[in-house]
Amino acid sequence: MPPRILVARAVPPEVLTRLRRYFEVEHNPEDVIYTPTQLLERLRDKEGALTTGSERIDDAVLAACPDLRVVANMAVGYNNFDIKACTAHGVLATNTPDVLTETTADFGFALMMAAARRITESEHFLRRGEWKKWSWDMFTGDDVHGATLGILGMGRIGQAIARRGALGFGMPVIYHNRSRLAPELEAPLGARWVDKTTLLRDTDHLVLVLPYSAASHHAIGAPELALMKPTATLTNVARGGIVDDAALAAALRERRIAAAALDVFEGEPSVHPGLLTVPNIVLTPHIASATVATRVAMAELAADNLIAALTGGTPPTPINAADLQQRS
Ligand code: 8YV
């Protein structure tokens, strides 16, 4: 009997075909988001699961699925997994780093540029038929080239955004991260570690690329926004919940910062109503990694992890393999 797996959301068809060569696959062709109860019902008899950010794997799920051995997230972020609980239940968790780094950095940079140069705002103006004449100060924004790029969370994607800014746009780069980059990584970017207050005060264009956890919840709220320059922009391609969306809506409304660009939201796909009514914002529906090539690569990597974990191989991108080994 091949191992049974659940593919919890729709994935590229070629990945499904590949998984079927190894497993008895239950999948979700309608691509519905399962309620926790529906997820439990489908996962109860499975040994593996391919999940996305919309499936929460916690102690209750794991306790009800004694056969489960691996959960493979099709995402680099894994705040939908309770990793401690996975380890306690002997379940390997995996994610999809690296394959989406450059694509996500491209998008983060595009959002930052769109906020600084008021692209969404001016397009809405044009579409509303309000463009009657040229004027010297119509939609004047802030330069990107030569401006100070600030990065909060200097992991792989943060470094890829810094590279674009430093090497392509002549931007001085400052960053804040729990740990400093090695000098050989900082040097080619001219990147300088600063404390969080300095980062907020000195940045022209701030990009958030840190993982979501209890520690990063509302890392940017009213007090942090108050430290930023009135000309600054804020871009979030990390996770909803890192920014206090209500506080950001108020800061944008009162022009305490110039503009924002968000790909992720607290409680998405719902969006705070205050963000929908301010003009100085760029809003996208969590698509930073959405190119065909990258989404296929993410699904393939999640499949690689599942196949290796359930056929005696070595999963390429485990999250808790070391913890599991310690436990045994
Ligand atoms: C995914 C992401 O599209 O990888 C991540 O962490 O946020 C996105 O690339 C999304 O999480 C779907 O699982």
XYZ file of C-alpha atoms and ligand atoms in Angstrom:
341
model
C 0.000 0.000 0.000
C 1.547 3.388 -0.923
C 1.500 6.005 1.852
C -1.610 8.185 1.940
C -1.199 11.939 1.645
C -3.433 14.987 1.571
C -2.696 17.832 -0.834
C -4.687 20.459 1.021
C -4.936 23.094 -1.728
C -4.768 23.076 -5.520
C -1.201 22.777 -6.838
C 0.259 22.741 -10.367
C -1.049 19.602 -12.152
C 2.435 18.269 -12.928
C 3.229 18.204 -9.212
C 0.040 16.274 -8.476
C 0.940 13.774 -11.209
C 4.378 13.305 -9.692
C 2.987 12.812 -6.183
C 0.581 10.153 -7.504
C 3.552 8.048 -8.598
C 4.509 7.650 -4.923
C 1.347 8.096 -2.921
C -2.361 7.533 -2.648
C -3.337 11.185 -2.986
C -6.439 12.944 -1.717
C -6.484 16.435 -3.165
C -8.642 19.524 -3.327
C -9.471 20.282 -6.982
C -12.015 22.959 -5.964
C -9.262 24.645 -3.953
C -11.584 25.327 -1.016
C -10.048 26.463 2.244
C -10.939 23.727 4.713
C -12.356 24.645 8.076
C -10.293 23.168 10.932
C -12.874 20.336 11.208
C -12.772 19.585 7.463
C -8.982 19.563 7.565
C -8.995 17.164 10.500
C -11.437 14.803 8.785
C -9.245 14.636 5.696
C -5.953 14.380 7.543
C -6.965 11.744 10.108
C -5.820 8.735 8.072
C -2.861 10.388 6.253
C 0.876 9.972 6.659
C 1.793 13.189 4.898
C 0.315 16.527 3.916
C 1.185 19.274 1.469
C -0.094 22.469 3.060
C -0.056 26.191 2.395
C -0.265 29.161 4.724
C -4.024 28.632 5.033
C -3.825 25.300 6.901
C -3.078 25.476 10.606
C -1.194 22.465 11.938
C -1.291 22.569 15.726
C -1.385 20.240 18.695
C -5.100 19.448 18.302
C -4.656 18.452 14.639
C -1.529 16.435 15.343
C -3.124 14.629 18.299
C -6.026 13.569 16.075
C -3.744 12.314 13.255
C -1.533 9.620 14.764
C -0.303 8.341 11.375
C 0.994 11.750 10.262
C 4.780 11.794 9.706
C 5.410 14.882 7.597
C 3.784 18.241 6.857
C 5.300 20.010 3.851
C 4.418 23.690 3.644
C 4.390 25.280 0.185
C 5.730 28.536 1.635
C 8.925 29.761 3.191
C 7.008 31.200 6.165
C 5.585 28.599 8.517
C 3.727 30.517 11.195
C 0.742 28.254 10.368
C 2.713 25.384 11.965
C 3.192 24.884 15.685
C 6.727 23.559 15.307
C 7.078 22.546 18.981
C 3.908 20.488 18.693
C 5.126 18.902 15.420
C 8.348 17.855 17.139
C 6.491 16.591 20.216
C 4.321 14.391 17.953
C 7.338 13.188 15.961
C 6.157 14.949 12.801
C 8.686 16.434 10.398
C 7.818 19.941 9.177
C 9.338 21.340 5.980
C 9.117 24.628 4.069
C 10.240 26.065 0.702
C 13.097 28.523 1.195
C 15.457 29.805 -1.532
C 13.275 29.044 -4.563
C 11.195 32.186 -3.978
C 13.887 34.562 -2.726
C 14.595 36.522 -5.910
C 10.965 36.601 -7.066
C 9.781 37.910 -3.701
C 12.602 40.468 -3.635
C 11.605 41.695 -7.121
C 8.060 42.201 -5.899
C 9.080 43.875 -2.642
C 11.213 46.298 -4.603
C 8.394 46.943 -7.075
C 5.972 47.693 -4.221
C 8.464 50.025 -2.577
C 8.960 51.892 -5.853
C 5.215 52.056 -6.463
C 4.656 53.592 -3.017
C 7.515 56.098 -3.367
C 6.437 57.181 -6.861
C 2.689 57.066 -6.134
C 1.914 54.697 -9.009
C -1.354 53.217 -7.701
C -2.635 56.540 -6.451
C -1.973 58.308 -9.765
C -3.423 55.425 -11.793
C -6.676 55.635 -9.818
C -6.753 59.392 -10.504
C -6.302 58.775 -14.230
C -8.953 56.029 -14.324
C -11.428 58.308 -12.532
C -11.040 60.754 -15.454
C -9.567 63.457 -13.240
C -6.433 64.077 -15.336
C -7.087 67.411 -17.064
C -3.649 69.020 -17.242
C 0.029 68.600 -16.434
C 1.291 70.441 -13.377
C 4.784 70.618 -11.947
C 3.778 69.080 -8.641
C 1.204 66.545 -9.821
C 1.894 63.302 -7.903
C 5.383 64.330 -6.957
C 6.779 61.559 -4.796
C 10.116 60.698 -3.332
C 13.197 59.420 -5.160
C 14.188 55.812 -4.761
C 17.710 56.066 -6.212
C 20.160 57.393 -3.652
C 17.582 57.292 -0.822
C 18.254 55.290 2.332
C 16.818 51.777 2.154
C 15.917 50.318 5.537
C 15.345 46.620 5.978
C 13.760 45.048 9.038
C 14.643 41.336 8.989
C 17.804 40.669 7.019
C 17.349 37.059 5.950
C 17.624 35.754 2.407
C 14.847 37.941 0.998
C 16.004 41.015 2.934
C 19.497 40.592 1.517
C 18.132 40.161 -2.015
C 16.173 43.424 -1.670
C 19.249 45.149 -0.233
C 21.259 43.937 -3.236
C 18.765 45.489 -5.633
C 18.826 48.779 -3.752
C 22.571 49.016 -3.215
C 23.827 47.746 -6.557
C 21.007 48.874 -8.857
C 19.817 52.115 -7.292
C 22.800 53.427 -5.337
C 20.875 53.258 -2.065
C 22.710 53.330 1.246
C 21.379 50.286 3.151
C 20.721 50.120 6.878
C 19.100 47.137 8.548
C 17.965 45.757 11.831
C 17.962 42.067 12.604
C 18.395 40.001 15.772
C 21.832 38.962 14.539
C 24.272 40.955 12.438
C 25.275 39.675 9.028
C 28.812 38.388 8.652
C 31.134 41.182 7.449
C 31.620 39.401 4.104
C 27.843 39.623 3.502
C 27.550 43.235 4.698
C 30.515 44.574 2.718
C 29.302 44.111 -0.893
C 25.985 45.754 0.041
C 27.561 48.483 2.107
C 24.888 47.417 4.604
C 25.084 48.757 8.151
C 23.380 47.169 11.187
C 21.556 49.738 13.333
C 19.224 49.485 16.314
C 15.513 49.513 15.540
C 14.986 53.133 16.609
C 17.788 54.355 14.324
C 16.394 52.258 11.492
C 12.966 53.851 11.864
C 14.364 57.387 12.198
C 16.914 57.305 9.382
C 15.168 55.252 6.695
C 13.581 56.767 3.592
C 12.047 53.515 2.348
C 11.468 50.786 4.915
C 10.844 47.198 3.824
C 9.672 44.517 6.267
C 10.962 41.019 5.595
C 10.949 39.344 8.994
C 9.147 36.138 9.989
C 5.913 36.428 11.958
C 5.918 35.199 15.547
C 4.597 36.385 18.907
C 7.806 38.439 19.134
C 7.222 40.239 15.826
C 3.471 40.835 16.343
C 2.855 44.561 15.751
C 6.588 45.209 15.423
C 5.371 48.290 13.536
C 2.611 50.045 15.464
C 1.783 53.631 16.380
C 4.994 54.265 18.419
C 7.209 52.942 15.615
C 5.336 54.860 12.903
C 5.762 58.015 14.986
C 9.540 57.649 14.700
C 9.514 57.537 10.898
C 10.113 60.526 8.611
C 6.948 62.164 7.226
C 8.405 61.527 3.758
C 9.108 57.831 4.421
C 7.388 54.816 2.858
C 6.665 51.438 4.460
C 6.471 48.183 2.501
C 5.410 44.813 3.965
C 5.995 41.592 2.018
C 6.481 39.472 5.153
C 3.308 38.613 7.066
C 0.153 40.275 8.229
C 0.240 41.011 11.933
C 3.774 42.419 11.839
C 2.148 45.785 11.144
C -0.709 47.124 13.245
C -2.958 47.831 10.258
C -5.292 50.183 12.178
C -2.322 52.278 13.334
C -0.906 52.325 9.798
C -4.236 53.450 8.316
C -4.321 56.336 10.809
C -0.708 57.335 10.063
C -1.400 57.348 6.311
C -4.639 59.265 6.712
C -2.899 61.926 8.779
C 0.147 61.909 6.439
C 2.481 61.064 9.307
C 4.289 58.906 6.754
C 4.083 59.468 2.995
C 2.886 56.119 1.693
C 2.746 52.375 2.227
C 2.661 49.222 0.131
C 1.229 46.018 1.565
C 1.079 42.503 0.149
C 0.050 40.929 3.478
C -2.613 41.853 6.027
C -3.794 41.083 9.524
C -6.631 38.574 9.121
C -6.229 38.347 5.318
C -8.022 37.942 2.976
C -9.931 40.579 4.973
C -8.349 44.004 4.750
C -8.723 46.673 7.429
C -11.339 49.115 6.052
C -9.130 52.074 6.964
C -6.499 50.842 4.505
C -9.038 50.665 1.684
C -10.008 54.314 1.974
C -6.605 56.030 2.200
C -5.214 57.056 -1.196
C -1.501 56.829 -0.393
C -1.236 53.062 -0.370
C -0.488 50.210 -2.768
C -2.427 47.021 -1.980
C -1.833 43.561 -3.456
C -3.387 40.183 -2.474
C -0.366 38.247 -1.089
C 1.266 37.623 -4.470
C 4.935 38.422 -3.852
C 6.016 34.900 -4.855
C 3.455 34.622 -7.654
C 5.319 33.942 -10.857
C 4.537 30.720 -12.682
C 8.130 29.485 -12.417
C 8.397 30.233 -8.712
C 5.041 28.783 -7.714
C 5.889 25.578 -9.616
C 9.328 25.490 -7.949
C 7.698 25.923 -4.517
C 5.239 23.084 -5.161
C 8.021 20.851 -6.515
C 10.156 21.520 -3.451
C 7.247 20.725 -1.125
C 6.761 17.491 -3.124
C 10.506 16.694 -2.868
C 10.214 17.025 0.893
C 7.163 14.753 1.090
C 8.628 12.107 -1.185
C 11.966 12.023 0.640
C 10.339 11.959 4.088
C 7.993 9.067 3.252
C 10.353 6.964 1.126
C 13.399 6.892 3.386
C 15.255 9.787 1.724
C 16.614 13.040 3.129
C 14.152 15.935 2.829
C 15.983 18.908 1.281
C 14.499 21.702 3.407
C 13.422 20.455 6.829
C 12.502 22.837 9.652
C 12.676 20.630 12.742
C 14.887 17.695 11.667
C 17.562 18.495 14.275
C 14.951 18.789 17.063
C 13.397 15.493 16.004
C 16.776 13.804 16.039
C 17.486 15.114 19.552
C 14.138 13.828 20.709
C 14.802 10.258 19.508
C 3.032 31.939 -0.285
C 4.520 33.206 1.356
O 2.475 32.224 -1.502
O 6.252 31.637 1.131
C 5.617 32.363 1.887
O 5.873 32.415 3.100
O 4.051 34.059 2.028
C 4.020 33.046 -0.033
O 5.104 32.858 -0.898
C 1.925 31.720 0.690
O 2.336 31.688 2.007
C 1.186 30.433 0.349
O 1.523 29.354 1.131
